[in-house]
XYZ file of C-alpha atoms in Angstrom:
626
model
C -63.712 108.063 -14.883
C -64.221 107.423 -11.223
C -64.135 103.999 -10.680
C -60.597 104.235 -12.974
C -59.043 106.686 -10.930
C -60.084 104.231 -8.046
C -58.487 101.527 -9.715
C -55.683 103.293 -10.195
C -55.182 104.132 -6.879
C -55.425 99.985 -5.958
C -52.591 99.418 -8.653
C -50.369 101.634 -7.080
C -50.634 100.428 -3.429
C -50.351 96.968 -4.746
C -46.710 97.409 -7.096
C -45.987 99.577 -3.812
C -45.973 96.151 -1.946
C -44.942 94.254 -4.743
C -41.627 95.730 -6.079
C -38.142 96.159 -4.280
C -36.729 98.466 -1.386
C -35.202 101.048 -3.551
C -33.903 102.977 -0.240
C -32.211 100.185 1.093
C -32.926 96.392 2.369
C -35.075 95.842 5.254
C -34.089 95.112 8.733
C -35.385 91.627 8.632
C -32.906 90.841 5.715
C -29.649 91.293 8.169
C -29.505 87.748 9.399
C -30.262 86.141 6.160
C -28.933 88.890 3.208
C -31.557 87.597 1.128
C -33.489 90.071 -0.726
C -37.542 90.786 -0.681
C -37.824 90.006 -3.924
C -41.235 88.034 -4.689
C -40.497 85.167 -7.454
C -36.913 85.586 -7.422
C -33.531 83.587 -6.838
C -30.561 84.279 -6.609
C -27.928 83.455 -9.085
C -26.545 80.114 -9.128
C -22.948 81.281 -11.335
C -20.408 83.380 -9.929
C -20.998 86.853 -9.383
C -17.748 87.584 -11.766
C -18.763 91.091 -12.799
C -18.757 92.639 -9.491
C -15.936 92.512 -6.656
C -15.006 93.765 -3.266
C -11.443 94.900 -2.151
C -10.025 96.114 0.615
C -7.651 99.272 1.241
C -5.386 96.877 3.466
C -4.636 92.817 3.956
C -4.557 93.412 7.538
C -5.498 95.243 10.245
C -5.276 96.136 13.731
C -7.686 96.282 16.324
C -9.547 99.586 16.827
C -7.960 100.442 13.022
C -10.530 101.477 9.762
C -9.569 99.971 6.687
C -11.933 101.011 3.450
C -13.588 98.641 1.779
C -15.040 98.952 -1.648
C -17.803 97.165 -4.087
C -16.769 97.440 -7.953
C -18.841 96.716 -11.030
C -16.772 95.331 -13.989
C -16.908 94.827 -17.699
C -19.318 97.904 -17.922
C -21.528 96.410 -15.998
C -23.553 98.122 -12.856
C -25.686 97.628 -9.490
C -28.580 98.983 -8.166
C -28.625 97.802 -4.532
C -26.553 95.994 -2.080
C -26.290 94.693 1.862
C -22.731 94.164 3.184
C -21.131 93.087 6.347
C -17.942 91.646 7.852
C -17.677 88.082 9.285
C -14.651 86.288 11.167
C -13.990 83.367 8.940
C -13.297 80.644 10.937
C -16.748 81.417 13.201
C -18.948 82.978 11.034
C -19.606 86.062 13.698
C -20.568 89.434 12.349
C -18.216 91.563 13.484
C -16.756 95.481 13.581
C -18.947 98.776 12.823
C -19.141 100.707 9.360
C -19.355 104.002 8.471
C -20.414 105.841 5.180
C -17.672 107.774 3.512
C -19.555 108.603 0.176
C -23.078 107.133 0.071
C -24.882 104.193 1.166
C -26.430 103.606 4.745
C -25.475 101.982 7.859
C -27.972 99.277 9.286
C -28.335 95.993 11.440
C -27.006 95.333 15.475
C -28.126 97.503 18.031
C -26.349 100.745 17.092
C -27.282 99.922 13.281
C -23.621 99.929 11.878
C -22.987 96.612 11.410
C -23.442 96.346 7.839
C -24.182 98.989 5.144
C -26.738 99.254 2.271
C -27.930 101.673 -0.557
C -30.060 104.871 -0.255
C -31.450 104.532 -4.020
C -31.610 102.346 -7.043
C -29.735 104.396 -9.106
C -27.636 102.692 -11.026
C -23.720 102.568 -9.779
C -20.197 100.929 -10.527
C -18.592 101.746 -7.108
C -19.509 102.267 -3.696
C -16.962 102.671 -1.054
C -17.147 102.458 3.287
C -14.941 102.621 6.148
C -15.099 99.436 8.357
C -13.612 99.724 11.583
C -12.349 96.257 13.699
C -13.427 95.529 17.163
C -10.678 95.504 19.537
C -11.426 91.591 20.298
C -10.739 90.568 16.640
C -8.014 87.922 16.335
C -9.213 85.897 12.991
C -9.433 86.452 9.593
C -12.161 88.699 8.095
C -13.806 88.309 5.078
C -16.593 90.906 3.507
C -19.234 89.535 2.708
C -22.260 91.207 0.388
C -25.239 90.218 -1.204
C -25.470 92.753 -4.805
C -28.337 93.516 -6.435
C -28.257 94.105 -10.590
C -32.087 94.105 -11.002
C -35.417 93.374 -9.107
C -35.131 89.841 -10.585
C -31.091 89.500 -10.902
C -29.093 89.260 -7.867
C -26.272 87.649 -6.335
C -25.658 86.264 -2.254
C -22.716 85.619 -1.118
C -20.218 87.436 -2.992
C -16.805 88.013 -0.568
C -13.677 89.921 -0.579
C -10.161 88.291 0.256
C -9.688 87.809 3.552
C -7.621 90.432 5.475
C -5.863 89.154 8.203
C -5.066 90.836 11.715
C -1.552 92.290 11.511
C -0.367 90.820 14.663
C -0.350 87.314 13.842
C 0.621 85.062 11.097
C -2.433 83.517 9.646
C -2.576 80.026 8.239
C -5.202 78.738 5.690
C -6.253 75.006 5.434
C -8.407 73.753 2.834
C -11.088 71.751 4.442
C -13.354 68.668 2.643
C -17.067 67.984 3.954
C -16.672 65.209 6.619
C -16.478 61.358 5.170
C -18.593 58.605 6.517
C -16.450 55.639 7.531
C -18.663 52.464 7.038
C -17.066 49.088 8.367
C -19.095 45.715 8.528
C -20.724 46.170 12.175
C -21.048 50.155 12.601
C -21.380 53.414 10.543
C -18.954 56.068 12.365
C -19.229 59.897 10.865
C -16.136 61.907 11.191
C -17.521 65.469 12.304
C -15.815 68.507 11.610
C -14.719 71.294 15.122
C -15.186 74.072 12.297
C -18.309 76.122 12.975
C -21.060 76.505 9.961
C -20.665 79.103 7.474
C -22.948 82.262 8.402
C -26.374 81.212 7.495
C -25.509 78.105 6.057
C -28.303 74.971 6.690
C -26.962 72.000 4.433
C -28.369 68.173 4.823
C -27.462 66.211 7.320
C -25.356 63.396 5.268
C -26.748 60.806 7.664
C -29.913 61.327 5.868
C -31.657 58.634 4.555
C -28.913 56.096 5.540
C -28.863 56.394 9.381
C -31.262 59.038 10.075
C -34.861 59.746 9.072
C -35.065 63.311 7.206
C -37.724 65.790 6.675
C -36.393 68.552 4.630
C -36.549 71.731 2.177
C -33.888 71.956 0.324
C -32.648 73.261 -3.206
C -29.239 71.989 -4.408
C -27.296 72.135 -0.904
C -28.898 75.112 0.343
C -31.645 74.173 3.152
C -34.406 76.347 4.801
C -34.880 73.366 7.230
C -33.907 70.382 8.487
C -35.237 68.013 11.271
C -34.138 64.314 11.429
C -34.294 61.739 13.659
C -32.368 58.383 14.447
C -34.923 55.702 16.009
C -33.926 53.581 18.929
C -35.738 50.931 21.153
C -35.661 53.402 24.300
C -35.032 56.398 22.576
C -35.302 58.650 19.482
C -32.385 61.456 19.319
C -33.898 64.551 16.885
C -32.284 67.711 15.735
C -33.968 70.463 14.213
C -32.189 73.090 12.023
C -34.277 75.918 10.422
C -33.302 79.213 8.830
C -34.944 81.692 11.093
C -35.489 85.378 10.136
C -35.167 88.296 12.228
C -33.864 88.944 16.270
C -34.178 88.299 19.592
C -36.017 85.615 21.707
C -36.902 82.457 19.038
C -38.209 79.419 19.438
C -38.693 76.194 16.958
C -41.074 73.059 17.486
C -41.748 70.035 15.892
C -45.205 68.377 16.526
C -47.133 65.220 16.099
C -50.522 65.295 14.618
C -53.019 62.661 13.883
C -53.788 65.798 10.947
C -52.794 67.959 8.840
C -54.109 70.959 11.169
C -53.155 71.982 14.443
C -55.171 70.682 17.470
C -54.393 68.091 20.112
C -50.861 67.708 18.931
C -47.933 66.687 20.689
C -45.255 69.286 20.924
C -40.983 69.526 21.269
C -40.456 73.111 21.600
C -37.350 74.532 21.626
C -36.658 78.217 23.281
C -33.546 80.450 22.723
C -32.412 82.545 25.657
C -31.072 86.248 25.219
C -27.790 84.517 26.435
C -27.746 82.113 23.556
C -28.561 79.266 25.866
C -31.294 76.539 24.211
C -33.943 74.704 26.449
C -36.272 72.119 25.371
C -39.667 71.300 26.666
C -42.703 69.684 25.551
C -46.278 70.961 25.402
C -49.174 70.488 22.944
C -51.339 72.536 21.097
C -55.024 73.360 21.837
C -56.774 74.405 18.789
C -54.224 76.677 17.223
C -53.051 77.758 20.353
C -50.013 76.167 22.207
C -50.407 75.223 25.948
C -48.083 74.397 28.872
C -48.159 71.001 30.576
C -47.269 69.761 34.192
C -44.726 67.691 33.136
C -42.381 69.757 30.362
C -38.886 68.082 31.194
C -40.073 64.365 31.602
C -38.584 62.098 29.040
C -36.209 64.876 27.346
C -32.543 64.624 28.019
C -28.993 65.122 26.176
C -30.190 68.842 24.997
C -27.858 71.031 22.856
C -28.407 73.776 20.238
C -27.729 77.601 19.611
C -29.130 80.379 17.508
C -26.855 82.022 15.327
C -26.509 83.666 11.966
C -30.643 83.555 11.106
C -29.830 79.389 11.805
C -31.831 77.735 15.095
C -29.713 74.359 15.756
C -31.512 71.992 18.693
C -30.791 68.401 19.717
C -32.068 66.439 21.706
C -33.143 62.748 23.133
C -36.781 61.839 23.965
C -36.897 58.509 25.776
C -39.528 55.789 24.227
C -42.402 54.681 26.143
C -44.135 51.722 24.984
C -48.045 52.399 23.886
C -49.435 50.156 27.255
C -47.838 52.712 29.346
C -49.626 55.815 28.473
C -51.568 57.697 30.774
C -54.845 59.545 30.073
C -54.316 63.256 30.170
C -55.792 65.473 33.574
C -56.200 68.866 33.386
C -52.332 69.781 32.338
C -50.724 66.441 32.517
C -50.070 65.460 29.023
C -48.923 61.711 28.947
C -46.000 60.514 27.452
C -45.452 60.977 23.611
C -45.741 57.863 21.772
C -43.407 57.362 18.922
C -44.413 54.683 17.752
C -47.568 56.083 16.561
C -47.684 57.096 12.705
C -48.584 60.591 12.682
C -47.831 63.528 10.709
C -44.878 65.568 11.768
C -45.066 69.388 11.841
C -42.305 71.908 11.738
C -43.319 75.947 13.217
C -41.174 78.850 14.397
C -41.983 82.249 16.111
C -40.874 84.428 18.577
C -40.475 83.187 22.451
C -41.425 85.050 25.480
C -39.658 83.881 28.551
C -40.469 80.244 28.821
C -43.741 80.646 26.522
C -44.149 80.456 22.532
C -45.484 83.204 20.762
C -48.061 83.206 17.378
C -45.662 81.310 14.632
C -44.660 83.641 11.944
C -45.711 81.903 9.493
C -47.823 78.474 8.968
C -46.432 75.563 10.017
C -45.264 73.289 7.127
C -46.447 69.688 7.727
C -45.692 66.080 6.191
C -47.643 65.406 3.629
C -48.083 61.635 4.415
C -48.028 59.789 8.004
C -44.265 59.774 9.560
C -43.048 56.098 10.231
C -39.993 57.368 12.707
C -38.367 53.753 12.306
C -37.376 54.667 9.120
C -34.857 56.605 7.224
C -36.378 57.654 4.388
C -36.119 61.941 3.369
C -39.288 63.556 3.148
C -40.077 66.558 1.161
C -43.204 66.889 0.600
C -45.327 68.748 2.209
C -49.410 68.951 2.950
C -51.546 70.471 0.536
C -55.000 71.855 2.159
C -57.785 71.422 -0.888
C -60.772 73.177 0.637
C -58.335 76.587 0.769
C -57.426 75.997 -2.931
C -61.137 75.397 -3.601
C -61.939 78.754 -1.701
C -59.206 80.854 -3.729
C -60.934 79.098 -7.162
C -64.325 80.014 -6.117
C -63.469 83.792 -5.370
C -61.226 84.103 -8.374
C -63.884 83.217 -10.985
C -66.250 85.279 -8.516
C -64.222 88.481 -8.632
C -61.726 88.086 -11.936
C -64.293 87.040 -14.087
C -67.967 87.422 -13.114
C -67.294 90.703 -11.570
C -64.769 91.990 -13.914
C -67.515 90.913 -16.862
C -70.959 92.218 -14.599
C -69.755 95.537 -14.096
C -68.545 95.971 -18.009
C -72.113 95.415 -19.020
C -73.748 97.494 -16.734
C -71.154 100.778 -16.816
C -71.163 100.924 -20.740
C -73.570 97.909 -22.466
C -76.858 99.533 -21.952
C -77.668 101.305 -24.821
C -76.246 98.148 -27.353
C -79.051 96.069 -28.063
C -81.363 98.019 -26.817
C -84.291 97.442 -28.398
C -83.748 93.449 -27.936
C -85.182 91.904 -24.743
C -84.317 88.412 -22.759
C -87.598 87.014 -21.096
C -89.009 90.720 -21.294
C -86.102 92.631 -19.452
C -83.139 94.015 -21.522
C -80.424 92.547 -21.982
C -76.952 94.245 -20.271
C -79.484 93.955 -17.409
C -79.733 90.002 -17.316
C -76.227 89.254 -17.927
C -75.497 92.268 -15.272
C -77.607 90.542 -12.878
C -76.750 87.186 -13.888
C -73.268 87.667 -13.613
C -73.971 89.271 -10.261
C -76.203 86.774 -8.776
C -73.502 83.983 -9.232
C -70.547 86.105 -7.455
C -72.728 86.185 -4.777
C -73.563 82.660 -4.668
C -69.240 81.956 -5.045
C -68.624 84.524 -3.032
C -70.980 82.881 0.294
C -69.559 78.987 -0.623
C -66.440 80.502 -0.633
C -66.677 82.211 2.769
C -68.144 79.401 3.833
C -66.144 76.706 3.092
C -62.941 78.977 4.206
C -64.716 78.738 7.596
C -65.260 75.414 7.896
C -61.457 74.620 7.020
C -60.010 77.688 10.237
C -62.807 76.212 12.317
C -64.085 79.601 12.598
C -62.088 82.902 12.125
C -59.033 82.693 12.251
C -55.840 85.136 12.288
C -53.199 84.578 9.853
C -49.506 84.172 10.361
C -47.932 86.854 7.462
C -44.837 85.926 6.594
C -41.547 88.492 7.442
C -41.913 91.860 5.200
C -45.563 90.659 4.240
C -47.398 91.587 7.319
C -50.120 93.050 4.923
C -51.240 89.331 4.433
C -52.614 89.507 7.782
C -55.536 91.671 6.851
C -56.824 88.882 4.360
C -59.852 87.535 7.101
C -60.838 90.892 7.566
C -60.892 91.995 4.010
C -62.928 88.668 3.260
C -65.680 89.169 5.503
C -65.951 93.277 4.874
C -66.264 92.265 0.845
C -69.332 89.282 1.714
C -70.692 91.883 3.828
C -70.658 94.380 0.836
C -71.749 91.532 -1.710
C -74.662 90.570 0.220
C -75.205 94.270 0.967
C -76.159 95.267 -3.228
C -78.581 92.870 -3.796
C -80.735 93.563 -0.626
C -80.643 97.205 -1.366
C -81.768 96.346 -5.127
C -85.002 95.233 -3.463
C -85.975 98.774 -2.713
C -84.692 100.227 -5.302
C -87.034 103.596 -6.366
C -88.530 103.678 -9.265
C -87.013 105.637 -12.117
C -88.975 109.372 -11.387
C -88.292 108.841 -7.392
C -86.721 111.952 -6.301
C -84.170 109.338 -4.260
C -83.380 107.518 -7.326
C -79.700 109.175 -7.844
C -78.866 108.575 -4.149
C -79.731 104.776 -5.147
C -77.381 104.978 -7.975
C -74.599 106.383 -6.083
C -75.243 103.912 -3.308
C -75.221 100.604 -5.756
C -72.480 102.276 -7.294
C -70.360 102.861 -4.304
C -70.981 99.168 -2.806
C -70.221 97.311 -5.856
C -67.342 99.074 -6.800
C -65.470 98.592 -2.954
C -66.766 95.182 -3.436
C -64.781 95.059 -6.160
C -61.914 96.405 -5.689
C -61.467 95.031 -2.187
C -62.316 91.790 -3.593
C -58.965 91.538 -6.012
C -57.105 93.379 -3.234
C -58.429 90.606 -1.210
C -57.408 88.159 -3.911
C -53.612 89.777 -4.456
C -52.926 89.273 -0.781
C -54.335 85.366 -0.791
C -52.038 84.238 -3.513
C -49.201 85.404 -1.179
C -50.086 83.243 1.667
C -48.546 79.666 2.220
C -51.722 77.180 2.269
C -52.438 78.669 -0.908
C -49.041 77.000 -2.452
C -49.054 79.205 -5.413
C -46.010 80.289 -7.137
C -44.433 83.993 -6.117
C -44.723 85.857 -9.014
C -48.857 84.802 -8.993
C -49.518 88.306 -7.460
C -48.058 90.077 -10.481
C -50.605 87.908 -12.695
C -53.310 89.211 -10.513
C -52.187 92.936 -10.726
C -51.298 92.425 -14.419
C -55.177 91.708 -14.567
C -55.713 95.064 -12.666
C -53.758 97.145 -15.656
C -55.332 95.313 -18.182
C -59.306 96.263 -16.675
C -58.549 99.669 -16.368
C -57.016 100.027 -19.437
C -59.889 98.478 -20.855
C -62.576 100.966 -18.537
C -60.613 103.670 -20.124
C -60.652 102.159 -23.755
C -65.135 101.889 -23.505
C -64.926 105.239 -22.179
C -63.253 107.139 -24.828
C -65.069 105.213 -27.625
C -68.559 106.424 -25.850
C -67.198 109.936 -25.613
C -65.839 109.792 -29.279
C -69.365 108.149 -30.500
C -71.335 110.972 -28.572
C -69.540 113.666 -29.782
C -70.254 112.207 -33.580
C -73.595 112.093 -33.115
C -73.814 115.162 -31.748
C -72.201 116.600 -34.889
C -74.240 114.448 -37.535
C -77.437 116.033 -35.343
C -76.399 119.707 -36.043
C -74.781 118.918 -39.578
C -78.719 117.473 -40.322
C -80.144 120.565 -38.602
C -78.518 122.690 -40.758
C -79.129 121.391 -43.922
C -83.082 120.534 -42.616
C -83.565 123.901 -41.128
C -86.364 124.561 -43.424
C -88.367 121.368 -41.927
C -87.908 119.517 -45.516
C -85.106 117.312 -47.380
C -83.760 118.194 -50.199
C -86.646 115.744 -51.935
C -89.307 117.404 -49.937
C -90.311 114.858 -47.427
C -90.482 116.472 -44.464
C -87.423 115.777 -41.692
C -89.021 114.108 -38.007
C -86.342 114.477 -35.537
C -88.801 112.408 -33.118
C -87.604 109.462 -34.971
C -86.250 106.321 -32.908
C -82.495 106.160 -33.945
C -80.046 103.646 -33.264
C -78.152 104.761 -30.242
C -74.316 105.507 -31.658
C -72.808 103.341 -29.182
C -74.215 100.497 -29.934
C -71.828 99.810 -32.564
C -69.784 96.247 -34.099
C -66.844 98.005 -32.343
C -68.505 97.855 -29.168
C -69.244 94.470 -29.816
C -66.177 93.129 -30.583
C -64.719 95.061 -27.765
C -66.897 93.164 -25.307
C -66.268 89.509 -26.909
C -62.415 90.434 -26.641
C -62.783 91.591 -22.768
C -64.736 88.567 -22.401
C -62.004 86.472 -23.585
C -59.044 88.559 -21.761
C -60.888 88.191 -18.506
C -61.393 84.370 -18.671
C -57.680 83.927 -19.722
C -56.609 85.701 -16.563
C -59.034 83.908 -14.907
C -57.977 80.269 -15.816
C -54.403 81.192 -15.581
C -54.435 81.750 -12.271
C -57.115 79.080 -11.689
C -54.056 77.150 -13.024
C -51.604 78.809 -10.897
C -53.619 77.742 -7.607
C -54.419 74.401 -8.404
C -51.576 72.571 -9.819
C -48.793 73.788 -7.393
C-alpha cells in the first residue's frame, strides 16, 4: 500500500491548489473581485436571489452606516468580497469593520473591503462601513457573491446612499454615438469616468481604428488599437491588470511569434498615478534600455486605476530609407510599416525599468498590417509545446500508468507463458518502460529547442506553483534516465544487495511517476499550452481513478492469498494421512496455478487498459484542439 498512500498524498496537494479559498478571497482578487475559480464564469443573469441594503440612504462624513448581504427565496452563499465605490468615479472608498463575522481585507490598513472566514453556508452577513471625511458623491456597495465553487455572481450592488449634505441628482446616461457626415467621422466622448474595472471595446474598432482584442460579450481583458496616419500612428492600450503597486504594459513588434529582437512601447505607472512612455526592445526574453527612449513618442496620456492600465500615445512614422543600423544601445527608429506580429505583456515596473511579465505575452496570431482596421482576436498557438505536453501525457498517463500495473501485481498471471524466452509482465513492463523513456527525452528535448534553452516561466496571479514546471521536468528525465541505467547492474536474484535494488527501482520509478503527473497537472495550467481550465481536474480525476484501481488489485491479491491459503490447510486436513480418499497418494510438491492469476485479474487489466487510454486521449484532445 505504499505507493497508494503516496498517491494519496499527491491528490491532496493537488485539489489543495485546485479548489476555492474557503477562508476568504485572496489579496490579488481586490482590484478585480473576480474569484480563483479554475474553469469558471460568472453568471451572465441577474443575481436576483441575493441583495445588499443599507441601514441608511445617506450619510455623513466620518458616520458608520451598516450594510448587509441577504440570501432570498431560501436560497444561500458560501463566500463573498465587498467594497464601497463613489459612483460617479469609480474610487474605492471608506473603511469596514466586522460586526458579526466575515474579515476585513484590501488597501494598506486592509479594511477596505470585507470577505468570509468559511464556506459555511449563510443567508445574511452584516458590516459596519464607515465614510471618509472627503466623500461628497454617491456610494454604491458593490460585492461579488459566491453560491458554489462553480456558481457565482460579480457585480451585484446596493442602492446608492447619498451624502446627507447635498441633494443628489441622477442622470441616465447612453454609450456615446458616432456622428458620421460625408467628409469626417466625429465620436462624441463621454467626461464620465469608467465603471470600476470596466475594459469595454473601443467603438472605433474596426471602422476607424485597427483592434486587437479579448473580449467576451462587452466585457474585455484587453484592448490595444491603433489609428494609422502618414506621419504618425496614435495607439492606446487598455488591459485588466491584477494586483498593486508599480505596473507597467507594452506592446511589441516581432518578426515572430517569440520574444527576441523586438521592438518595444512600454508604458510605466508611477506611485503618483502619473504614466510615462518609452521605447526599448527585447533581447532574448529579456527587455533592454536604449539611448534614445523618448525619440518619436509624443501626445502621452493614461492612468492606472481599478485593476485597468489606460495609455495613449503618438509614435511619429519614419519612412523604411531612413532607418539607422543599431550601435551598441541605439535602437533605430520603429518602422510601422513593416508587417509584423504585435505582442501585448504586463508586469510589475521598477523605477524606470520593466520587471519579468506575469504572465506570457499573448501575441497575434497572423502578421499585423497597421493600415488597416480590421479586429483581431486571435491569438498564436506554439505547436512544438502542444507536441511536448502530447508526448509526456501518453509517456506518463498511459505507458507509465499501464508499466507499473504489470510489474506491481501481473507477475504471477501467465506465468508459465514466455515472450521471446522472458516472461511476460516483464516485456510489456519493460516495453512500456523503454518507450516513456524514449517520449519522455523527445519531449525534453523538443521543449528545449522551443525556450532556446531553460527557461523560467511566468505563473499566472494565485498560480505561482506553475513556476516550478522546468524544474520538475528536468528532476523527472533525470529520474527516468536514472532506472534503466541502474537496471544494468541489477544483482542477481540470491545477491545479498538484491532488496536494496528493489527498493531503489522502486523508489525512482515511483517519484518518477508521481512527479511526472504532478509535472503534467501544473503544464495544463500554463498559457502556451491553450488548454481549457477545468483540464487539471481531468488530470487529477485520472489520479483517483489509478489509485482506486492500485487499491482494487491489491485487495483481490490479498483476498486470493488468503483462499489459497485456506484450500491448502482444508487439503491438509483431509490428506493428513499422505493418501486421498481413493488412495493415491497426495504430492504437495505439485506445480499449481498461482491463485492470482485468475479471468478476474484479467479482465481487470483489459478494463485499466482501456480507462487509462480514455484519460489519455481525452486530454490528448483537450491539448490539441484548443
Amino acid at each position: 500500500m505504499r505507493m497508494t498512500l503516496l498517491w494519496c498524498l499527491c491528490l491532496t496537494a493537488l485539489i489543495d491548489h485546485a479548489r476555492g479559498y474557503g477562508r476568504g478571497a485572496p489579496d490579488w482578487t481586490c482590484s478585480t473581485m473576480t474569484p480563483s475559480h479554475s474553469g469558471s464564469l460568472a453568471q451572465a443573469t441577474p443575481a436576483s436571489d441575493y441583495q445588499i441594503t443599507t441601514s441608511s440612504g445617506s450619510f455623513t462624513p466620518g458616520e458608520s452606516i451598516t450594510v448587509t448581504i441577504t440570501a432570498l427565496n431560501g436560497k444561500d452563499f458560501k463566500g463573498y468580497l465587498m467594497h464601497a465605490i463613489d459612483e460617479g468615479t469609480g474610487s474605492v472608498l471608506g473603511t469596514f469593520s466586522v460586526t458579526g463575522g466575515g474579515q476585513t481585507m484590501c488597501g494598506s490598513a486592509r479594511n477596505q473591503a470585507v470577505t468570509h472566514t468559511s464556506k459555511a453556508s449563510k443567508t445574511t452577513e452584516s458590516f459596519s462601513w464607515t465614510a471618509p471625511a472627503n466623500a461628497n458623491g454617491n456610494i454604491v456597495f458593490v460585492s461579488t457573491i459566491v453560491q458554489s465553487y462553480s456558481v457565482y455572481w460579480m457585480n451585484v450592488r446596493s442602492n446608492a446612499v447619498s451624502p446627507a449634505s447635498a441633494v443628489v441628482t441622477t442622470k441616465q446616461t447612453t454609450a456615446a454615438p458616432s456622428i458620421k457626415t460625408s467628409s469626417t467621422t466625429m465620436s462624441v466622448v463621454s467626461t464620465k469616468p469608467p465603471v470600476a474595472g470596466a475594459l469595454m471595446m473601443d467603438a472605433s474598432c474596426g471602422d476607424t481604428r485597427g483592434c486587437f482584442v479579448s473580449c467576451e460579450g462587452t466585457d474585455c481583458q484587453y484592448v490595444v488599437s491603433w489609428e494609422y496616419k502618414p506621419e504618425y500612428v496614435d495607439f492606446s492600450i487598455e488591459r485588466k491588470v491584477e494586483g498593486g503597486g508599480q505596473k507597467w504594459v507594452a506592446i511589441a513588434f516581432s518578426n515572430d511569434v517569440k520574444m527576441g529582437d523586438d521592438d518595444v512601447f512600454h508604458c510605466i505607472s508611477d506611485s503618483t498615478g502619473r504614466v510615462t512612455v518609452a521605447r526599448s526592445f527585447n533581447m532574448g526574453t529579456s527587455n533592454q534600455p536604449i539611448n534614445n527612449p523618448q525619440e518619436g513618442i509624443s501626445s502621452v496620456s493614461g492612468s492606472f486605476t481599478d485593476g485597468v492600465f489606460r495609455c495613449s500615445f503618438r509614435y511619429s512614422q519614419v519612412a523604411p530609407n531612413n532607418r539607422r543600423k543599431r550601435q551598441s544601445t541605439t535602437r533605430p527608429m520603429t518602422d510601422l510599416h513593416l508587417h509584423r506580429h504585435l505582442m501585448l505583456g504586463d508586469g510589475p515596473a521598477f523605477g524606470d525599468s520593466v520587471g519579468m511579465h506575469t504572465q506570457n505575452p499573448v501575441v497575434t496570431a497572423d502578421l499585423v498590417n497597421l493600415q488597416l482596421t480590421s479586429i483581431i482576436g486571435d491569438v498564436a498557438r506554439y505547436p512544438l509545446v502542444k507536441v511536448h505536453g502530447c508526448l509526456m501525457i501518453l509517456a506518463w498517463i498511459f505507458c507509465t500508468g499501464v508499466g507499473l500495473i504489470f510489474a506491481r501485481f501481473y507477475k504471477p498471471v501467465w506465468s508459465e507463458r514466455t515472450i521471446l524466452g522472458l516472461k511476460v509482465w516483464f516485456q510489456f513492463h519493460r516495453g512500456l518502460m523503454v518507450t516513456t523513456l524514449v517520449l519522455t527525452l523527445v519531449g525534453f528535448i523538443i521543449i528545449f529547442v522551443e525556450a532556446n534553452g531553460y527557461s523560467k516561466i511566468s505563473a499566472p496571479m494565485g498560480k505561482g506553483y506553475t513556476e516550478s514546471h522546468p524544474i520538475l521536468g528536468i528532476i523527472v528525465t533525470i529520474l527516468t534516465v536514472t532506472n534503466p541505467i541502474m537496471a544494468l547492474f541489477r544483482p542477481g536474484p540470491k545477491d545479498k544487495n538484491r532488496p536494496i535494488f528493489n527498493w531503489a527501482h522502486w523508489a525512482v520509478g515511483m517519484a518518477a511517476h508521481i512527479l511526472g503527473v504532478i509535472t503534467i497537472c501544473f503544464g495544463v495550467e500554463l498559457q502556451k499550452v491553450g488548454a481549457p481550465k477545468y483540464t487539471v481536474f481531468v488530470v487529477i480525476g485520472y489520479i483517483v481513478y489509478h489509485v482506486l484501481m492500485e487499491i482494487t488489485l491489491k485487495v483481490y491479491d490479498l483476498f486470493a492469498e488468503r483462499q489459497s491459503s485456506a484450500r491448502i490447510e482444508h487439503m491438509e486436513m483431509k490428506n493428513g494421512n499422505g493418501a486421498t480418499q481413493n488412495g493415491n497418494s497426495f504430492r504437495p510438491e505439485e506445480t499449481k496455478r498461482d491463485p492470482k492469476d485468475s479471468i478476474i485479474k484479467k479482465i481487470l487489466l483489459v478494463f485499466h487498459v482501456a480507462i487509462a487510454f480514455a484519460f489519455t486521449l481525452t486530454l490528448l484532445l483537450l491539448v490539441t484542439q484548443y
